[in-house]
Tab-separated table of C-alpha atoms in Angstrom:
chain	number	residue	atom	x	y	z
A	1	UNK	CA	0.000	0.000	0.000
A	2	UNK	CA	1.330	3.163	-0.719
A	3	UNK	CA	2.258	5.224	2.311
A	4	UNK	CA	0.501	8.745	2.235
A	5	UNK	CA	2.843	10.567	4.622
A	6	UNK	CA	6.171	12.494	4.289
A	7	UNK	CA	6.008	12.933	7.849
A	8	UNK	CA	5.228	9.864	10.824
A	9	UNK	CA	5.743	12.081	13.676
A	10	UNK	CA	6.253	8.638	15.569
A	11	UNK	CA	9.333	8.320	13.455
A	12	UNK	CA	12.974	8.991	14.509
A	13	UNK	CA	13.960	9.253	11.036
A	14	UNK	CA	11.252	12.588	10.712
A	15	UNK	CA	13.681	15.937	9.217
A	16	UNK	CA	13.183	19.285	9.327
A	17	UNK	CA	13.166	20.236	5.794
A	18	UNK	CA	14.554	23.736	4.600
A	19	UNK	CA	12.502	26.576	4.539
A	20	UNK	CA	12.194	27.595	1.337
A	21	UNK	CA	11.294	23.973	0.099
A	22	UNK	CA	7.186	24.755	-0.039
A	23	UNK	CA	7.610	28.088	-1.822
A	24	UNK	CA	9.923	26.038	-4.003
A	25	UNK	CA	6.895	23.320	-4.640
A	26	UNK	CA	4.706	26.225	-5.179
A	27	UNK	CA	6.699	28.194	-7.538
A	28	UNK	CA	7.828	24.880	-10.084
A	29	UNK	CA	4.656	25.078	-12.184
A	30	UNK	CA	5.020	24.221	-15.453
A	31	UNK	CA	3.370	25.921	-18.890
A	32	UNK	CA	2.446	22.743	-20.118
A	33	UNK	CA	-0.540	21.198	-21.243
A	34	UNK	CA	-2.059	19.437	-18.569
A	35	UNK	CA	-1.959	16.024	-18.970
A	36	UNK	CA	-4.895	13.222	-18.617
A	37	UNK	CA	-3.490	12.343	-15.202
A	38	UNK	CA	-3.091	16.042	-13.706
A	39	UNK	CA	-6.665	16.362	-15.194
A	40	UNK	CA	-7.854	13.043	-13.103
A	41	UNK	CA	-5.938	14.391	-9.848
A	42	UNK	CA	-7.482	17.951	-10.635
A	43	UNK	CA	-11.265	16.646	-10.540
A	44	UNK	CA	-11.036	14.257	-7.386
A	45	UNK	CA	-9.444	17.693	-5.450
A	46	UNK	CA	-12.404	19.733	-6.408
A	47	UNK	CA	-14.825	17.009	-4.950
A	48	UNK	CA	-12.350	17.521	-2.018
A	49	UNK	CA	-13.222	20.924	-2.184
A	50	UNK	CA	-16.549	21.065	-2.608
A	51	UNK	CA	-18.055	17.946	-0.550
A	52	UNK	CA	-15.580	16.893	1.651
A	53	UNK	CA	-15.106	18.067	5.838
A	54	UNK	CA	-13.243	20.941	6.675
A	55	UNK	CA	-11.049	18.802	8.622
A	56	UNK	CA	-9.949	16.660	5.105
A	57	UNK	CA	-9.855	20.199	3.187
A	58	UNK	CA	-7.444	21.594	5.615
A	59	UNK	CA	-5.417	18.003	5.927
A	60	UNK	CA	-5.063	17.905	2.420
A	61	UNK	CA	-3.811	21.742	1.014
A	62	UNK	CA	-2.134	22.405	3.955
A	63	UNK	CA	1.962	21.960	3.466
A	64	UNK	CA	3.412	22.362	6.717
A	65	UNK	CA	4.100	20.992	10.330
A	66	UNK	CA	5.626	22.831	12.919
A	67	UNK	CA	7.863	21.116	15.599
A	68	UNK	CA	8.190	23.378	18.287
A	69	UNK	CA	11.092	23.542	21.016
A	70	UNK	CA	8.919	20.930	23.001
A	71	UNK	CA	8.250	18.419	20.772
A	72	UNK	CA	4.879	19.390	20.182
A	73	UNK	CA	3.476	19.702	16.208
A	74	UNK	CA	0.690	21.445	14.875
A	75	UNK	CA	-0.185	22.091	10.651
A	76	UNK	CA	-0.409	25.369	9.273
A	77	UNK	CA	-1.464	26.415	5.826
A	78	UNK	CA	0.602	28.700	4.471
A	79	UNK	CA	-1.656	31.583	2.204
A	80	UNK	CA	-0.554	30.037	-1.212
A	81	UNK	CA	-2.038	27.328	0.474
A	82	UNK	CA	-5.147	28.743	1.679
A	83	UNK	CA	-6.054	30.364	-2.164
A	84	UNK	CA	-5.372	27.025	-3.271
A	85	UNK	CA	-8.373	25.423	-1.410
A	86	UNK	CA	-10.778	27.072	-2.492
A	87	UNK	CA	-9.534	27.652	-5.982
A	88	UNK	CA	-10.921	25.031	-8.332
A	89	UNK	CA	-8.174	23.498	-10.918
A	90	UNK	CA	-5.282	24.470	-9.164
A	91	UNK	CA	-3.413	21.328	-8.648
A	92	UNK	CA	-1.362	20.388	-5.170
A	93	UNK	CA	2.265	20.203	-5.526
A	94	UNK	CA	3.347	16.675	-5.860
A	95	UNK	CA	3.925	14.521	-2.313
A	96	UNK	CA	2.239	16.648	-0.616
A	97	UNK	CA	-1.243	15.541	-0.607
A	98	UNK	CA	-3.554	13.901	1.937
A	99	UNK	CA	-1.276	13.995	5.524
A	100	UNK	CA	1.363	14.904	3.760
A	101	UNK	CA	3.964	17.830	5.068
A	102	UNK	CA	6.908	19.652	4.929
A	103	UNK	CA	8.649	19.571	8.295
A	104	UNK	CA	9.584	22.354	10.201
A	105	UNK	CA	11.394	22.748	13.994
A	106	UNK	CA	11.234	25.841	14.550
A	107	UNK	CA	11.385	27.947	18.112
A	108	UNK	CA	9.360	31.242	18.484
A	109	UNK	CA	11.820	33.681	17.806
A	110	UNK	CA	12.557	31.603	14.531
A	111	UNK	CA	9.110	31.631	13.051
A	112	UNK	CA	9.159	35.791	14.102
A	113	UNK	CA	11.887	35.938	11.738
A	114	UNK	CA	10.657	33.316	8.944
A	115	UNK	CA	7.416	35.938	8.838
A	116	UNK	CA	8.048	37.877	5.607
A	117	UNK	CA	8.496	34.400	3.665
A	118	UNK	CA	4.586	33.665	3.624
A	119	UNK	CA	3.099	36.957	4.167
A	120	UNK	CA	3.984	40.644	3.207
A	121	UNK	CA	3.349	42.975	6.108
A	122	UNK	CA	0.528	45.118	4.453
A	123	UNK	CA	-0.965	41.917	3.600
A	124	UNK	CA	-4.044	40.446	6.507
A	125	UNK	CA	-2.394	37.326	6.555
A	126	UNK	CA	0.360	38.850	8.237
A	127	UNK	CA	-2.152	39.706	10.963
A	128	UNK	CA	-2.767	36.171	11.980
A	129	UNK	CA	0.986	35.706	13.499
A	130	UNK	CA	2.762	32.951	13.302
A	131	UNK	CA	4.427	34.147	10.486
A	132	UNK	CA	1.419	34.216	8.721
A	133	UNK	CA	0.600	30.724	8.544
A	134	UNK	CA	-3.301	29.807	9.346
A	135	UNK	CA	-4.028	27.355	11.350
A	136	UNK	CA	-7.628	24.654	11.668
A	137	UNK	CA	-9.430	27.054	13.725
A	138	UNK	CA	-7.811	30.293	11.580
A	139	UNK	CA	-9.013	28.794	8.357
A	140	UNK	CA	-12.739	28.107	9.451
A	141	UNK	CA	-13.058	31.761	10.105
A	142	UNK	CA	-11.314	33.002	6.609
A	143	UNK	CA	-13.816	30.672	5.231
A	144	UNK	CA	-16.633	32.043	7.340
A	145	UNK	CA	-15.658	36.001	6.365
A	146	UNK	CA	-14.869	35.349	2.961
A	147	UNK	CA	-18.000	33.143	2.010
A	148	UNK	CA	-20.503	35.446	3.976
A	149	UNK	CA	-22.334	38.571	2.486
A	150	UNK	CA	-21.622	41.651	3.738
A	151	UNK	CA	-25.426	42.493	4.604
A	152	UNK	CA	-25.380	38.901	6.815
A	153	UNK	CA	-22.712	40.384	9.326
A	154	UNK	CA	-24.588	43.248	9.135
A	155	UNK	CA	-27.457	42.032	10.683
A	156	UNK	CA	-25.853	39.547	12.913
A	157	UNK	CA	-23.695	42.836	14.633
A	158	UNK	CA	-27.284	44.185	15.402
A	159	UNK	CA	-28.783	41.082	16.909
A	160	UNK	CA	-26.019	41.073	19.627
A	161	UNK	CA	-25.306	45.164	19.384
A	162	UNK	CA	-27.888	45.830	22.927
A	163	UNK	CA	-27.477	49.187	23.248
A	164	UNK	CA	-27.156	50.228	19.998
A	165	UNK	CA	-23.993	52.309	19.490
A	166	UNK	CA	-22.845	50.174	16.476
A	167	UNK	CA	-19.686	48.240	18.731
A	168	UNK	CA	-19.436	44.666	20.351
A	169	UNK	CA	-16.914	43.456	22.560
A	170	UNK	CA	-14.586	39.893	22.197
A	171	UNK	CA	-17.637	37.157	23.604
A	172	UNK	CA	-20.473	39.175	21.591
A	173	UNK	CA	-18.394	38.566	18.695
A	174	UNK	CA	-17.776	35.111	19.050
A	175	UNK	CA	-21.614	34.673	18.903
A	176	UNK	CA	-21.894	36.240	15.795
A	177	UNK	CA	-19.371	34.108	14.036
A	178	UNK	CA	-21.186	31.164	15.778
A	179	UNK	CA	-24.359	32.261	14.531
A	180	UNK	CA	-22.516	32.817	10.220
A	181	UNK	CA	-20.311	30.008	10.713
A	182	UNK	CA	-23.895	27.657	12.154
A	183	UNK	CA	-25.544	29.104	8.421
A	184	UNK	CA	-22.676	27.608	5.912
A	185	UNK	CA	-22.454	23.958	4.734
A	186	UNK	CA	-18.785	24.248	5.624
A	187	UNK	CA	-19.818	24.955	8.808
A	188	UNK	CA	-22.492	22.530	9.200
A	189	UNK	CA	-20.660	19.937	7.814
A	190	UNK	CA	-17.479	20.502	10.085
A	191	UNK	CA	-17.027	18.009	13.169
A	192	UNK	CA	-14.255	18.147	15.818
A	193	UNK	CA	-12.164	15.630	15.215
A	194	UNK	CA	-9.631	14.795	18.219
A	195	UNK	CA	-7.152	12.137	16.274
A	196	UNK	CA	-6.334	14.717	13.898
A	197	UNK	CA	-5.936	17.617	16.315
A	198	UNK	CA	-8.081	19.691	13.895
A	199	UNK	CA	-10.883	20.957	16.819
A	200	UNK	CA	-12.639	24.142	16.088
A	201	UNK	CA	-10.926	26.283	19.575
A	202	UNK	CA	-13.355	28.479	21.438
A	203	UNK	CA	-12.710	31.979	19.708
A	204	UNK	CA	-9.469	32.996	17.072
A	205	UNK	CA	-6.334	33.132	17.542
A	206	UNK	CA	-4.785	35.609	19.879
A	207	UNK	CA	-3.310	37.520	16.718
A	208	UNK	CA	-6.903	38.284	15.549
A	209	UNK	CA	-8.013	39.325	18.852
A	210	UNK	CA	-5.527	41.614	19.915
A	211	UNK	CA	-6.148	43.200	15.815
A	212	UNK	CA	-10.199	43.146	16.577
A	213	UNK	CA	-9.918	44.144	20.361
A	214	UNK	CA	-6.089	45.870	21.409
A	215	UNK	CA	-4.327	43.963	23.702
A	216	UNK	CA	-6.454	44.065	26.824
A	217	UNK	CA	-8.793	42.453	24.708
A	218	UNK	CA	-11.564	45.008	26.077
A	219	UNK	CA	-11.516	46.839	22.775
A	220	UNK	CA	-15.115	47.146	21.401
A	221	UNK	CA	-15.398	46.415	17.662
A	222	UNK	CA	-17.382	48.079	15.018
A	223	UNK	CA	-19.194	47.091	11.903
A	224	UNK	CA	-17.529	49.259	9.930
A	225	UNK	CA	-13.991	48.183	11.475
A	226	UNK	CA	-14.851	44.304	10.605
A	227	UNK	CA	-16.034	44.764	7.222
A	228	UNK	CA	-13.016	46.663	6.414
A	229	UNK	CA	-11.138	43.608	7.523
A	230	UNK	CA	-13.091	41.131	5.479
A	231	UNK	CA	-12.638	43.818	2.499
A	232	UNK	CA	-9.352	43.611	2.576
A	233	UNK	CA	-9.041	39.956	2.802
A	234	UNK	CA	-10.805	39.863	-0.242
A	235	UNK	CA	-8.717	41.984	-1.731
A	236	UNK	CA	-5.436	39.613	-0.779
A	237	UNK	CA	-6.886	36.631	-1.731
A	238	UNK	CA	-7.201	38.347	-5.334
A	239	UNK	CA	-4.087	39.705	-5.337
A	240	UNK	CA	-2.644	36.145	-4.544
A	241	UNK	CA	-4.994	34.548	-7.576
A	242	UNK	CA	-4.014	37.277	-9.804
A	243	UNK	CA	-0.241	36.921	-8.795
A	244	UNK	CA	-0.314	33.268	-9.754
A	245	UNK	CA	-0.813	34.322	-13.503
A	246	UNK	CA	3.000	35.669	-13.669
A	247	UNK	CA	1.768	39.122	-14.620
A	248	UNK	CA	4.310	41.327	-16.674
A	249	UNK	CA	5.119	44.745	-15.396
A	250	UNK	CA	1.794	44.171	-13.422
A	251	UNK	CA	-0.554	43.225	-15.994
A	252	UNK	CA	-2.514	39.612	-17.244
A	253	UNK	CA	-3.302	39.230	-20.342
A	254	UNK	CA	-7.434	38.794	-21.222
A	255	UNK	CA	-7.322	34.938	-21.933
A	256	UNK	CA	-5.480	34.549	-18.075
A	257	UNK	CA	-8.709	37.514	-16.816
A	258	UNK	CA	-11.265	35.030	-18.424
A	259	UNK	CA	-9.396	31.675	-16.768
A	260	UNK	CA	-9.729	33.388	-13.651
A	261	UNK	CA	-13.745	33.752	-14.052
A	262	UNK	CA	-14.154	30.649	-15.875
A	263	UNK	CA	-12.687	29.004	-12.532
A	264	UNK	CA	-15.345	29.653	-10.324
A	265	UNK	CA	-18.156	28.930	-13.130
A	266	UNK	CA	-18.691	25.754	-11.794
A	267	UNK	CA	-19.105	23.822	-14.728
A	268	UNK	CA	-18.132	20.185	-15.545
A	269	UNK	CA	-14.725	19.622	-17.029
A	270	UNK	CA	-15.634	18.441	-20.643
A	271	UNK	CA	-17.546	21.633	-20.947
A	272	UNK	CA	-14.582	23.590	-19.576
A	273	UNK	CA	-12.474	22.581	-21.502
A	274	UNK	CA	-14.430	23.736	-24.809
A	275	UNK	CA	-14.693	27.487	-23.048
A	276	UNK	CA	-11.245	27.746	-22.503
A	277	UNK	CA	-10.597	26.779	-26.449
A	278	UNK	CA	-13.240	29.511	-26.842
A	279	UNK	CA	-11.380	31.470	-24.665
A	280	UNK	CA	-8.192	31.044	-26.484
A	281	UNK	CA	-9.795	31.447	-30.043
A	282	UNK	CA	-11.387	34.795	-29.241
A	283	UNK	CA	-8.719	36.056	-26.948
A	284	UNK	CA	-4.639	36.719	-27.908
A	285	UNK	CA	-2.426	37.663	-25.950
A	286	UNK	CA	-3.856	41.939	-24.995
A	287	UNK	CA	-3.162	42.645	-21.570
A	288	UNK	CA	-6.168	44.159	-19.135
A	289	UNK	CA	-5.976	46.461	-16.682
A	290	UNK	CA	-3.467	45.498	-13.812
A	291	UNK	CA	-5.080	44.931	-10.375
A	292	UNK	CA	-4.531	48.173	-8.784
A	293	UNK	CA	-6.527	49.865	-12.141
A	294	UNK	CA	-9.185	47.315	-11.305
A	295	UNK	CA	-9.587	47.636	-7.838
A	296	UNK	CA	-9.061	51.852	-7.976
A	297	UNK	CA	-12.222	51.481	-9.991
A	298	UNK	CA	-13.802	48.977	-8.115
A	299	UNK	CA	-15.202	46.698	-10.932
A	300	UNK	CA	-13.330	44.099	-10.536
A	301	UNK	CA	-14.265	43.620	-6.588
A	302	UNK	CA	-18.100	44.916	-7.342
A	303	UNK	CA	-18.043	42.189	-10.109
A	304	UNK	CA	-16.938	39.253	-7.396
A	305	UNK	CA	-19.286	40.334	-4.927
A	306	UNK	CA	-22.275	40.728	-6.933
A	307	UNK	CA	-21.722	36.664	-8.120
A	308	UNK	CA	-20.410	35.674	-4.860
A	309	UNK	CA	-17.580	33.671	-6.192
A	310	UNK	CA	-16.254	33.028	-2.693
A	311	UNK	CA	-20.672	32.792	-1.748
A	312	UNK	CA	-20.120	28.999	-3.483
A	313	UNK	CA	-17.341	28.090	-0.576
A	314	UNK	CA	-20.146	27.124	1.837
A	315	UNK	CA	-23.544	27.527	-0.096
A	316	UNK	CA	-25.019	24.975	-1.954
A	317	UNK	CA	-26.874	26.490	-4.820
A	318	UNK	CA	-29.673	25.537	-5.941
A	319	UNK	CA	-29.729	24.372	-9.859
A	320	UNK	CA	-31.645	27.434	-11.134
A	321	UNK	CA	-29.155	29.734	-9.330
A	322	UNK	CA	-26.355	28.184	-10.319
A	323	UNK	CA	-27.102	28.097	-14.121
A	324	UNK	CA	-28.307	31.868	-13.336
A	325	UNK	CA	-24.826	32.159	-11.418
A	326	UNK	CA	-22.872	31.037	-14.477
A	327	UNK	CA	-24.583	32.754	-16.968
A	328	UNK	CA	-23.472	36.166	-15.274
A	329	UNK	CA	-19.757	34.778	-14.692
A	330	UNK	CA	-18.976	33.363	-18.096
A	331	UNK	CA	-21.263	35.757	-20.164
């Protein structure tokens, strides 16, 4: 049987591998054609994607394992990681699949330093700490803000906003994202799972909280304040997707714009495949606007929200909506 695991953390034979080894993974990806068994291995990770646990998305796309000074481990996605998830046809590197990791020991004043090498500091990942890595519980609640209209935390900040001045404080908070995270599939379908260490913690990290609520932690925080934050993660996450594309002097071309869309259209690989020959037949090689043009003028952001690309993360759609959903994308 074939083992599944670069790491058996029962092992005495388990390495810490270099640190540049998963940006190296991420950054061989070949202009080739994909072939039949790429295209195989593509399909079976967006059923992983879009039916499986949160607990077997996070096992799979996440790369690393950190070995701390005590022996103890936990798994981190790193943010190429993260847009990976929930980004249908982009493959996993190779080996590092199901329970499968790149090893790190690290102490905390190493990870402090290895920071900038998964996150830039104007970038929200950075807020999370640990270098910017995102753990289980960290990854639930990207999920939860990035899947989740606007108007929904809206009205969930009023339910638990008593006294009305627009502000609620660390536990109110936590309600609310029990109350969006309860209305998701990917919350509905998540279960705590002890063996694999991947248990939904009470709360966020203490990064997050110290961001929403100073370091006291008696910080009250405001509507506006959060949806900033979950504007901004958006706003990442694109720039990561875009970034993948190679742009030249900051630009895509139209046929790597339309890739992008046809992505999160949802539908079936055969027919894909004939839009992206479409694709290719109508577009050349003309460059669009580069991602600061788009996002100056808003369209492209307005254009995301208004189809909820992300809305498909944890919302099963019903047929009509979906064909209505992919008419708007790919049209």
């Amino acid at each position: 049987m074939k083992n599944r695991e670069v790491t058996n953390e029962g092992s005495d034979e388990e390495k810490a591998l270099e640190p540049n080894n998963v940006s190296q993974a991420e950054g061989k990806k070949k202009k080739q054609r994909s072939g039949f068994r790429d295209r195989k291995v593509m399909e079976y990770e967006n059923r992983i994607r879009a039916y499986s646990t949160p607990d077997k998305i996070f096992r799979y796309f996440a790369t690393l394992k950190i070995i701390n000074e005590h022996g103890d481990s936990e798994v981190f996605m790193t943010p190429h990681d993260f847009v990976r998830s929930i980004t249908p046809n982009e493959k996993q590197p190779e080996n590092l699949g199901l329970d499968q990791f790149v090893v790190k020991r690290y102490d905390g004043k190493r990870i402090s330093q290895e920071r900038e090498k998964f996150a830039d500091e104007d970038s929200i990942f950075y807020a999370l700490g640990e270098c910017g890595l995102i753990s289980f519980s960290d990854y639930i609640f990207l999920t939860t803000v990035l899947s989740t209209p606007q108007r929904n935390f809206e009205i969930a900040f009023k339910m638990f906003d008593l006294n009305g001045d627009g502000e609620v404080d660390m536990e109110e908070f936590e309600q609310v994202q029990s109350i969006i995270r309860s209305q998701t599939s990917m919350g509905m379908r998540h279960r705590d799972r002890s063996t694999t260490g991947n248990t939904l913690k009470t709360g966020f990290n203490s990064a997050l909280t110290t961001y929403f609520f100073g370091a006291d932690l008696k910080g009250k925080l405001t509507i506006s304040h959060f949806l900033q934050f979950q504007r901004k993660l958006q706003h990442d996450i694109l720039k990561l997707e875009f970034e993948r594309h190679d742009p030249v002097n900051g630009r895509i071309t139209e046929r790597q714009f339309g890739s992008m869309l046809l992505a999160y259209s949802g539908v079936q690989s055969k027919k894909l495949t004939v839009m992206l020959k479409q694709l290719k037949k109508h577009f050349q090689d003309a460059v669009v606007s580069n991602l600061l043009e788009q996002y100056d003028g808003r369209g492209l952001e307005k254009f995301i929200k208004d189809n909820c690309l992300y809305h498909k993360l944890t919302v099963m759609l019903k047929q009509q909506t979906r064909k209505h959903f992919q008419d708007r994308v790919v049209f």
